[in-house]
Short mmCIF file of C-alpha atoms and ligand atoms in Angstrom, two decimals:
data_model
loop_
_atom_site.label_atom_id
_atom_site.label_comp_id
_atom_site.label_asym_id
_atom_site.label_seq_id
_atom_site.Cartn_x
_atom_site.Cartn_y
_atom_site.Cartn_z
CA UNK A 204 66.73 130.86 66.68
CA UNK A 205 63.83 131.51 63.96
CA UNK A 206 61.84 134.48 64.54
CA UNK A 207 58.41 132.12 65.13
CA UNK A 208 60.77 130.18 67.97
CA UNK A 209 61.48 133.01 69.89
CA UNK A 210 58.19 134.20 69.52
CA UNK A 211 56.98 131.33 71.08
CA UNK A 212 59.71 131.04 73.91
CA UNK A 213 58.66 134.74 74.49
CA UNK A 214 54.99 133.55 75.61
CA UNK A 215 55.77 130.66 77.17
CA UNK A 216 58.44 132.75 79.39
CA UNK A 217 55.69 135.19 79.97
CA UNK A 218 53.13 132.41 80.82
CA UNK A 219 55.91 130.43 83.30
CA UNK A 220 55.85 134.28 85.14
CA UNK A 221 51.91 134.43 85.00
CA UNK A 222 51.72 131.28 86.17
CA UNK A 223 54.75 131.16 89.19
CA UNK A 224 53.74 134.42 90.27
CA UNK A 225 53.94 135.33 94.10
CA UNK A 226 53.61 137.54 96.11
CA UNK A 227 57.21 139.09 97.36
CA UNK A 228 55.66 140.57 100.49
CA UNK A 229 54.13 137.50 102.24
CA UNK A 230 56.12 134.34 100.50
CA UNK A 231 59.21 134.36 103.00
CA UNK A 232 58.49 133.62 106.65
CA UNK A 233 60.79 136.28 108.59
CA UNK A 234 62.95 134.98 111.82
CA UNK A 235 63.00 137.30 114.79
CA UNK A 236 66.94 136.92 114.26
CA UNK A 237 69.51 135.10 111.98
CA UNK A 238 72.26 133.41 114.83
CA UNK A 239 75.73 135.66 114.20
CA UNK A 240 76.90 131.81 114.77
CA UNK A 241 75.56 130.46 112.12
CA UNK A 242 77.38 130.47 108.57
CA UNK A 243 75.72 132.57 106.66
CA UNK A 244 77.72 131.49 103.28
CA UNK A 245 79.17 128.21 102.95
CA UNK A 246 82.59 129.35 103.67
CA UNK A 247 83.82 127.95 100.30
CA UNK A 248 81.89 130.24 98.56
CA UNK A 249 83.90 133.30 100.26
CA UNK A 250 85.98 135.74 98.33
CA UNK A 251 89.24 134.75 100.79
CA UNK A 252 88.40 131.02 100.16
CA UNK A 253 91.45 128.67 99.08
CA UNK A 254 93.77 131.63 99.24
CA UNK A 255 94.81 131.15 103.24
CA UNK A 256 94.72 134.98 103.72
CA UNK A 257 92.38 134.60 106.39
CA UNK A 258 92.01 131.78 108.88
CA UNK A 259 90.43 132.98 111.98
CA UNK A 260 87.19 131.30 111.77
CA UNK A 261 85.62 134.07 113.81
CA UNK A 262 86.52 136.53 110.94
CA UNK A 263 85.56 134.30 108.41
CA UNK A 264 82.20 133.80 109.78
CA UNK A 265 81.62 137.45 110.42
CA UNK A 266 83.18 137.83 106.79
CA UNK A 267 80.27 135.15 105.60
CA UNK A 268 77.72 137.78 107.12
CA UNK A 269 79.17 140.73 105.40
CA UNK A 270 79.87 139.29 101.98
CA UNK A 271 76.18 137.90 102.44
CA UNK A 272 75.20 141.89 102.63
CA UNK A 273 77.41 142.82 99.52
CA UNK A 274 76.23 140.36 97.10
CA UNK A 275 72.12 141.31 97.95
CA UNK A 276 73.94 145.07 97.86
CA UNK A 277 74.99 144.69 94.26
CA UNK A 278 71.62 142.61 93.41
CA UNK A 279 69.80 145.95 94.77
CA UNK A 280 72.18 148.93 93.14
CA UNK A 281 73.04 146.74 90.02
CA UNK A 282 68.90 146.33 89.03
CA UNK A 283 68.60 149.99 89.68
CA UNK A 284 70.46 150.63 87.49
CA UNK A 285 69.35 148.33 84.59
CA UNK A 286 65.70 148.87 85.45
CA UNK A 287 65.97 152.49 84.49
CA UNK A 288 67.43 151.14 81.23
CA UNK A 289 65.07 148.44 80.84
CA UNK A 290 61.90 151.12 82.05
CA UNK A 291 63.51 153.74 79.33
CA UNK A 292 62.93 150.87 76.40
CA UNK A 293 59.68 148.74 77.40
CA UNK A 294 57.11 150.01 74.94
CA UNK A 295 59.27 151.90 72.14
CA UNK A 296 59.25 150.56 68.79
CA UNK A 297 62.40 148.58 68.79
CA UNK A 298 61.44 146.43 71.78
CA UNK A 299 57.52 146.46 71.01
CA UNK A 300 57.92 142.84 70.65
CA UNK A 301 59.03 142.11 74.35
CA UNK A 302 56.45 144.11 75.92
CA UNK A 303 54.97 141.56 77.71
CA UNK A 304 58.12 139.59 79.05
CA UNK A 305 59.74 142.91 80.05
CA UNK A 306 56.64 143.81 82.35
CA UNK A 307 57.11 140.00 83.88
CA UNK A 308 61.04 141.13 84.32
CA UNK A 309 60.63 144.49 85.56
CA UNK A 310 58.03 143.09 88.43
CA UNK A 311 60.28 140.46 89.21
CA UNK A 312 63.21 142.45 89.70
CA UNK A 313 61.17 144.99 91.76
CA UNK A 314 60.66 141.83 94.00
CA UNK A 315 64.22 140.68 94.35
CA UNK A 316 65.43 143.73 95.07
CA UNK A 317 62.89 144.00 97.70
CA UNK A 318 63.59 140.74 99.50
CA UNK A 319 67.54 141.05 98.95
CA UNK A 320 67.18 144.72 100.93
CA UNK A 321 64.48 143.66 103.39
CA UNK A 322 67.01 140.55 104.89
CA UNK A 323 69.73 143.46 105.15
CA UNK A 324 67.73 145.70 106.99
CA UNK A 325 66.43 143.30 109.28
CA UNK A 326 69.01 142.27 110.38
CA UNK A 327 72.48 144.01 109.29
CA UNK A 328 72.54 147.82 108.98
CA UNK A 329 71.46 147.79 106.33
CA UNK A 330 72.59 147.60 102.68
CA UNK A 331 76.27 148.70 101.09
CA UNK A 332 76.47 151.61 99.26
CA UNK A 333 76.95 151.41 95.76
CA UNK A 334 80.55 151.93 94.22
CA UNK A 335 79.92 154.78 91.86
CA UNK A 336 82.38 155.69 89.16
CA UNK A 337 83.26 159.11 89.20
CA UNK A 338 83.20 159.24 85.35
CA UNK A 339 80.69 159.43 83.36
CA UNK A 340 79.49 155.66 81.77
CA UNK A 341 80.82 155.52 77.60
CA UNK A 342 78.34 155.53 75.22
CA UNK A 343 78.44 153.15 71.82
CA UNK A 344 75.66 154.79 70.01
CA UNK A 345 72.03 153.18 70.66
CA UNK A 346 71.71 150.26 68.73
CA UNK A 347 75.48 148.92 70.64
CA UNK A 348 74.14 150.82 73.83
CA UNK A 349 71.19 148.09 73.92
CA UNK A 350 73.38 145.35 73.35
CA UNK A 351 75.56 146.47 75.75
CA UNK A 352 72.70 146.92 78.74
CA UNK A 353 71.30 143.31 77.99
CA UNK A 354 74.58 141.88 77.82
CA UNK A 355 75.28 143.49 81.31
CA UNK A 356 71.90 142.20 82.64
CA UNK A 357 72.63 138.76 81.58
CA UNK A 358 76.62 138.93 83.09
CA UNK A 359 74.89 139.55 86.11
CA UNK A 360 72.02 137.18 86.50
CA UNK A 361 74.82 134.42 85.65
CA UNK A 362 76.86 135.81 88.36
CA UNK A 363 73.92 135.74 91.30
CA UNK A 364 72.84 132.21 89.06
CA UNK A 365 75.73 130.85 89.70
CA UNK A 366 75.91 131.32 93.51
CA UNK A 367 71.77 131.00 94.07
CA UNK A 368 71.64 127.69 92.72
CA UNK A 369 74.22 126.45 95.17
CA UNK A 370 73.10 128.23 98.10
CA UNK A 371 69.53 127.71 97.82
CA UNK A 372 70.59 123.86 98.35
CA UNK A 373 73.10 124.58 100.73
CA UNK A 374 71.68 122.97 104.22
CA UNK A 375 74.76 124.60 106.29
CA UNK A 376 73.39 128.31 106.15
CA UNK A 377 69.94 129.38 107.70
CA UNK A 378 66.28 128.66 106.27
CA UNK A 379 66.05 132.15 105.41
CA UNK A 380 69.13 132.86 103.14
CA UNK A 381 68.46 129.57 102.00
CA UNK A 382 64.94 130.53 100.84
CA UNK A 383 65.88 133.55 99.44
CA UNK A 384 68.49 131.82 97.21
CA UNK A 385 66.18 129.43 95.98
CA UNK A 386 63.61 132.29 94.96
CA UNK A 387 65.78 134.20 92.78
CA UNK A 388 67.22 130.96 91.36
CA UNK A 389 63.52 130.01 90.29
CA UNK A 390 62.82 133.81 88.57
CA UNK A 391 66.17 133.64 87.27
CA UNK A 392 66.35 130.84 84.94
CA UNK A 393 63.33 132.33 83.26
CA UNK A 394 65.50 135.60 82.88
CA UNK A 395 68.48 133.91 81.62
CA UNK A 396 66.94 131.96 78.59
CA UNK A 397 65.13 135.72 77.52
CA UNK A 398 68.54 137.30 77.81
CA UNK A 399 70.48 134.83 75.43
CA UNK A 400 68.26 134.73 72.99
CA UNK A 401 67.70 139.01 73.12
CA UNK A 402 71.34 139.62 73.43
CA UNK A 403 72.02 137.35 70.17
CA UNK A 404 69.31 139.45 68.26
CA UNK A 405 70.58 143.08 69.78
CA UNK A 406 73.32 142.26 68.28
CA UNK A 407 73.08 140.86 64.69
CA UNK A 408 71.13 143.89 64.79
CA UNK A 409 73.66 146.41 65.44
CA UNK A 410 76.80 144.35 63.39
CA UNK A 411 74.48 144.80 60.59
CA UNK A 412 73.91 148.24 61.02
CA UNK A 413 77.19 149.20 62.52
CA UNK A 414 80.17 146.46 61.92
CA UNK A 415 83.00 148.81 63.12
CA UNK A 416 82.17 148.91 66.69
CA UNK A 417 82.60 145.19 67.33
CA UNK A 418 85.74 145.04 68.82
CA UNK A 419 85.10 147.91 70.94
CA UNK A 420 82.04 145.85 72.53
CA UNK A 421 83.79 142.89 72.84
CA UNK A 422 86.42 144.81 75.03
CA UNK A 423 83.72 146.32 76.77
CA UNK A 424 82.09 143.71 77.55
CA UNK A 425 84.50 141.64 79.20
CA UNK A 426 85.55 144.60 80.81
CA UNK A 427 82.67 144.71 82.60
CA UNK A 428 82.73 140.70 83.37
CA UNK A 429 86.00 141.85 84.79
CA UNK A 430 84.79 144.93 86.91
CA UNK A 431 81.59 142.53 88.03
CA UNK A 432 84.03 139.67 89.66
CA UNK A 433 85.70 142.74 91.35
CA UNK A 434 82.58 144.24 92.90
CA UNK A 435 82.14 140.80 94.55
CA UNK A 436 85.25 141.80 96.99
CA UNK A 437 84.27 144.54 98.97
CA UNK A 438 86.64 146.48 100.84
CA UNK A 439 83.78 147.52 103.18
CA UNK A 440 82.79 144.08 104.16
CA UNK A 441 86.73 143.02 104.67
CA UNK A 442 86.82 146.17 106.98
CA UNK A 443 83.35 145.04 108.82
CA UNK A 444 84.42 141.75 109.53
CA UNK A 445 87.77 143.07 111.13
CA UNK A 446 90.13 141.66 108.46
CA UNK A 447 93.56 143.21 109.07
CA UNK A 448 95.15 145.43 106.03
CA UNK A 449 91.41 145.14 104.23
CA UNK A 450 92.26 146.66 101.16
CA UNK A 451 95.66 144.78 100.49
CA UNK A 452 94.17 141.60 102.04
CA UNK A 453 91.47 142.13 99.64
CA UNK A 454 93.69 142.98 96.63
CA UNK A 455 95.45 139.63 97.27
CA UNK A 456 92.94 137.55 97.37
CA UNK A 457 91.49 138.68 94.00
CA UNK A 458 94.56 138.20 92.09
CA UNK A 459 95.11 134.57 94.03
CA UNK A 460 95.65 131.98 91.15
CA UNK A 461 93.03 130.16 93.03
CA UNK A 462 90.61 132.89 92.69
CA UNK A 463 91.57 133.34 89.27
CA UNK A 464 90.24 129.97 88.28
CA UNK A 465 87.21 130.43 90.18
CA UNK A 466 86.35 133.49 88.46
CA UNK A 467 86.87 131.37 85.38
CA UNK A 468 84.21 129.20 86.69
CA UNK A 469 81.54 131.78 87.56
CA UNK A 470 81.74 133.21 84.34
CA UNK A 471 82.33 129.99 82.26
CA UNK A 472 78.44 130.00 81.61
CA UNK A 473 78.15 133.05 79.84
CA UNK A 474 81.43 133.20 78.30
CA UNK A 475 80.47 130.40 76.07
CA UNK A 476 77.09 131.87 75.40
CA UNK A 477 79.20 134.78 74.04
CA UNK A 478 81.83 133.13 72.22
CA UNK A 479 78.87 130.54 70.63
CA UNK A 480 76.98 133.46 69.26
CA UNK A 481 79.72 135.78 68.08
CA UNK A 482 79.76 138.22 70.20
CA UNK A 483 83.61 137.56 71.39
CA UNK A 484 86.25 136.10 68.89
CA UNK A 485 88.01 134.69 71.74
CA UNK A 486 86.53 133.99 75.82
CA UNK A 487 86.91 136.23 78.54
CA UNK A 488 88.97 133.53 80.51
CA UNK A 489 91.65 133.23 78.14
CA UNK A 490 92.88 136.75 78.08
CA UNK A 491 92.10 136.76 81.54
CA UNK A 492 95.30 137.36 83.31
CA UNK A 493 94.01 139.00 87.00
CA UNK A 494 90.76 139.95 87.78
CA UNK B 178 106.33 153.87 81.02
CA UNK B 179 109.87 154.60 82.74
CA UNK B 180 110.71 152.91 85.58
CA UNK B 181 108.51 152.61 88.38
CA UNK B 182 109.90 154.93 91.04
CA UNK B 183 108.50 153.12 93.92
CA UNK B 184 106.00 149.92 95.14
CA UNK B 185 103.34 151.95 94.37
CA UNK B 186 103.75 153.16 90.99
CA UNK B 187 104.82 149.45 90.09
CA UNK B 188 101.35 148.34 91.08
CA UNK B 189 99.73 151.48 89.38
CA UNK B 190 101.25 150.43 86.03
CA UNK B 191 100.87 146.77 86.44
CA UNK B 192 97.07 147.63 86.86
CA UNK B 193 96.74 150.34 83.83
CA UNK B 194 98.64 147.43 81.91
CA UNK B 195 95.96 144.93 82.60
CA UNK B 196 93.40 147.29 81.44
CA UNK B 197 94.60 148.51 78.47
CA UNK B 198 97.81 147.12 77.21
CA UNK B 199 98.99 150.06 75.24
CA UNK B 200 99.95 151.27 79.18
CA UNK B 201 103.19 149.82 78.59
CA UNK B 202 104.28 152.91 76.16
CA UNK B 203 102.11 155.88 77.40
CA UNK B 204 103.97 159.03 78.28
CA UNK B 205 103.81 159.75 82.08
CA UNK B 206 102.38 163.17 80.83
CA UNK B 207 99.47 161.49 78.66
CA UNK B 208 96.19 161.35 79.99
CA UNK B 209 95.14 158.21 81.10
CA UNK B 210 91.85 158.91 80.93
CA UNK B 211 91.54 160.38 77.12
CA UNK B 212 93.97 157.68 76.03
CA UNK B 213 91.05 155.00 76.98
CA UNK B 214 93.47 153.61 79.75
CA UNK B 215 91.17 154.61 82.95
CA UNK B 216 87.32 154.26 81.88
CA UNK B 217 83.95 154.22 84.08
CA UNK B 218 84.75 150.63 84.86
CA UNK B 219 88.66 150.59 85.70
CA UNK B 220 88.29 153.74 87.63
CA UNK B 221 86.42 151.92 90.54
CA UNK B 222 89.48 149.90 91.15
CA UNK B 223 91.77 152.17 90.49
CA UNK B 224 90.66 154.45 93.18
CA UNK B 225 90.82 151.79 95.86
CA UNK B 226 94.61 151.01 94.65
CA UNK B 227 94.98 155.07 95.30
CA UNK B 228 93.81 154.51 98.54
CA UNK B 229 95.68 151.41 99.32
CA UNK B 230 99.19 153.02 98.59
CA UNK B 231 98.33 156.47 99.83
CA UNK B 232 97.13 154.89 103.36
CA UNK B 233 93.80 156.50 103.31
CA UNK B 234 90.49 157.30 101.51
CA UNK B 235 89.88 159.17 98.83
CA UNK B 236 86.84 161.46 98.50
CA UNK B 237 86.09 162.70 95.21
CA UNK B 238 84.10 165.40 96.88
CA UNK B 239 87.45 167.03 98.28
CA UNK B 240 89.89 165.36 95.42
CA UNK B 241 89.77 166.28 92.12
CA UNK B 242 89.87 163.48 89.60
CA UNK B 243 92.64 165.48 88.01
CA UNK B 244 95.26 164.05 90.15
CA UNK B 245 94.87 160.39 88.53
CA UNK B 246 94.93 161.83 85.19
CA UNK B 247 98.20 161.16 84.30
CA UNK B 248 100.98 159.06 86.04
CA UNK B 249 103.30 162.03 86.83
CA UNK B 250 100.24 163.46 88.85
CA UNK B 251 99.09 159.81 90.35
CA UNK B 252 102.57 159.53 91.37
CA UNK B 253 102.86 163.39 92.84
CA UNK B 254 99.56 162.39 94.84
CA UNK B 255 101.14 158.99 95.97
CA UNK B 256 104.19 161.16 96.95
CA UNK B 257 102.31 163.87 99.07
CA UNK B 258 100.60 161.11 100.54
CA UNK B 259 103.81 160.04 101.94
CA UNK B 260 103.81 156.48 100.44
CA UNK B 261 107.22 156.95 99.04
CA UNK B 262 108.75 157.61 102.37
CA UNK B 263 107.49 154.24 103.53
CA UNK B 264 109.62 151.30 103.10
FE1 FE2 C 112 66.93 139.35 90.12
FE1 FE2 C 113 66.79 138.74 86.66
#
């Protein structure tokens, strides 16, 4: 893409977020109570589905609840964390030129996280805490380290993407998760078509400036595609929902072929974007052998 | 890698060999963590395979990193925890 063309995708992104803007606070209608009955994910969207580890539909429904509070968990500790990257770069010289976009995404993220933690408060405990590494995060030098935090960014909105845009259809669970799904759906295309198109540029900028460190960001990355289909299983939520064994119930179901293929599909999105620009000489899915 | 001594170690090293091939020849005095085995983003999962095998969790405010440095230590830990007793 020419400079001029993603200038001009730049303000018609910004004016799409001008335009759609809402307010977070007052858009969703709040039940009194979401009915423990109800499936709260379509069961074939759940970690344990196709593997036959767990058939008690009791479990699996609480599972559905739980698995509902990890992914708006990760939405609301994995944003955190790449707001405080994407707050430490809005208005330096290097990203003058997004400025106006990354206000639109740094409100917008302030409002999903909102919404994702208000439904868990309501009515959960509450949200998951966050799976911290105990070692500090590797550093690529700057110009790899911003490729690196967009590429994560966009990983991630392809992950929730991929799930939002079939659950905010998805007439079996209740208006309110339904709702919510759709909402970050809408803000999230927007987000996804900025990210491509930064990522590509991050990164011709740092080959050019530093070719050696390729490799070692194309490991990274999908290292971190890897780590991100993990933190969809949560040991937590297995325990919550009374699954027997959690952790090796858990550990089985990730390494499922079934599963394997599906993390395939999540992620078949993105790993084309990457392959198609360069950034990996060979997809995430091939070399793929257990997530 | 020598042989895996028990279950446990055999899923340790199956996992450090998904994240890092070289796995396969480390020493089980090298440090898995310098040697770019075990990173920020392994270490996660790694520590919930620890807690799998040793029966119980792990907090890092009472366990020092140190024991999952290298595989002689992991499998020390795994040993104290009694894992290797179990059948
Ligand atoms: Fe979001
Ligand atoms: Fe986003």
């Amino acid at each position: 893409m020419e400079d001029s063309d993603f200038g001009s995708m730049l303000a018609r992104l910004s004016e799409k977020s001008r335009n759609e803007y809402y307010n977070p606070y007052t858009k969703f209608s709040w039940p009194d109570s979401v009915s423990e009955d109800a499936w709260w994910m379509n069961p074939e969207y759940l970690t344990v589905h196709g593997t036959g580890l767990v058939e008690d539909e009791r479990t699996l429904k609480a599972l559905a609840r739980y698995e509902t509070v990890n992914f708006f968990s990760l939405h609301v500790h994995g944003i955190r964390e790449l707001m405080i990257e994407v707050a430490k770069r809005i208005h330096t010289p290097d990203f003058a030129d997004y400025n106006e976009y990354l206000h639109h995404f740094i409100g917008e993220e302030n409002a999903h996280m909102w919404f994702f933690a208000e439904f868990c408060y309501r009515y959960t405990g509450g949200i998951y805490p966050e799976a911290a590494s105990p070692l500090r995060r590797e550093g690529h030098g700057d110009l790899w380290d911003d490729v690196v935090v967009f590429s994560r960014i966009l990983i991630f909105e392809e992950i929730f993407d991929y799930f939002n845009s079939r659950m905010g259809k998805d007439q079996l669970i209740p208006d309110i998760l339904r709702e919510i799904h759709a909402a970050h759906h809408h803000d999230e295309s927007r987000h996804v078509a900025f990210g491509k198109q930064l990522v590509k540029r991050l990164h011709q900028r740092a080959c050019a400036a530093d070719p050696e460190r390729r490799d070692e960001i194309e490991k990274y990355i999908k290292d971190y595609m890897t780590y991100s289909v993990r933190s969809l299983y949560n040991p937590q939520a297995f325990r919550d929902a009374g699954v027997d064994k959690p952790l090796e119930v858990r550990r089985k179901a990730m390494q499922h072929p079934v599963r394997e293929a599906f993390h395939v599909r999540v992620m078949a999105r993105v790993d084309r974007f990457f392959v198609a620009s360069g950034i990996f000489g060979t997809p995430w899915g091939e070399g793929h052998v257990s997530a | 890698m020598s042989a895996p001594d028990s279950e446990a170690m055999e899923a340790v090293t199956d996992f450090l060999r998904k994240c890092n091939p070289s796995a396969d020849s480390v020493d089980w005095d090298c440090d898995l963590i310098d040697a770019r085995i075990l990173d920020s983003l392994t270490f996660v999962e790694f520590l919930l395979l620890m807690e799998e095998f040793s029966g119980g969790p792990i907090d890092l405010g009472t366990t020092d990193v140190a024991n999952f440095r290298t595989l002689n230590r992991i499998s020390a830990f795994l040993t104290k925890a009694g894992t290797h007793e179990q059948p």
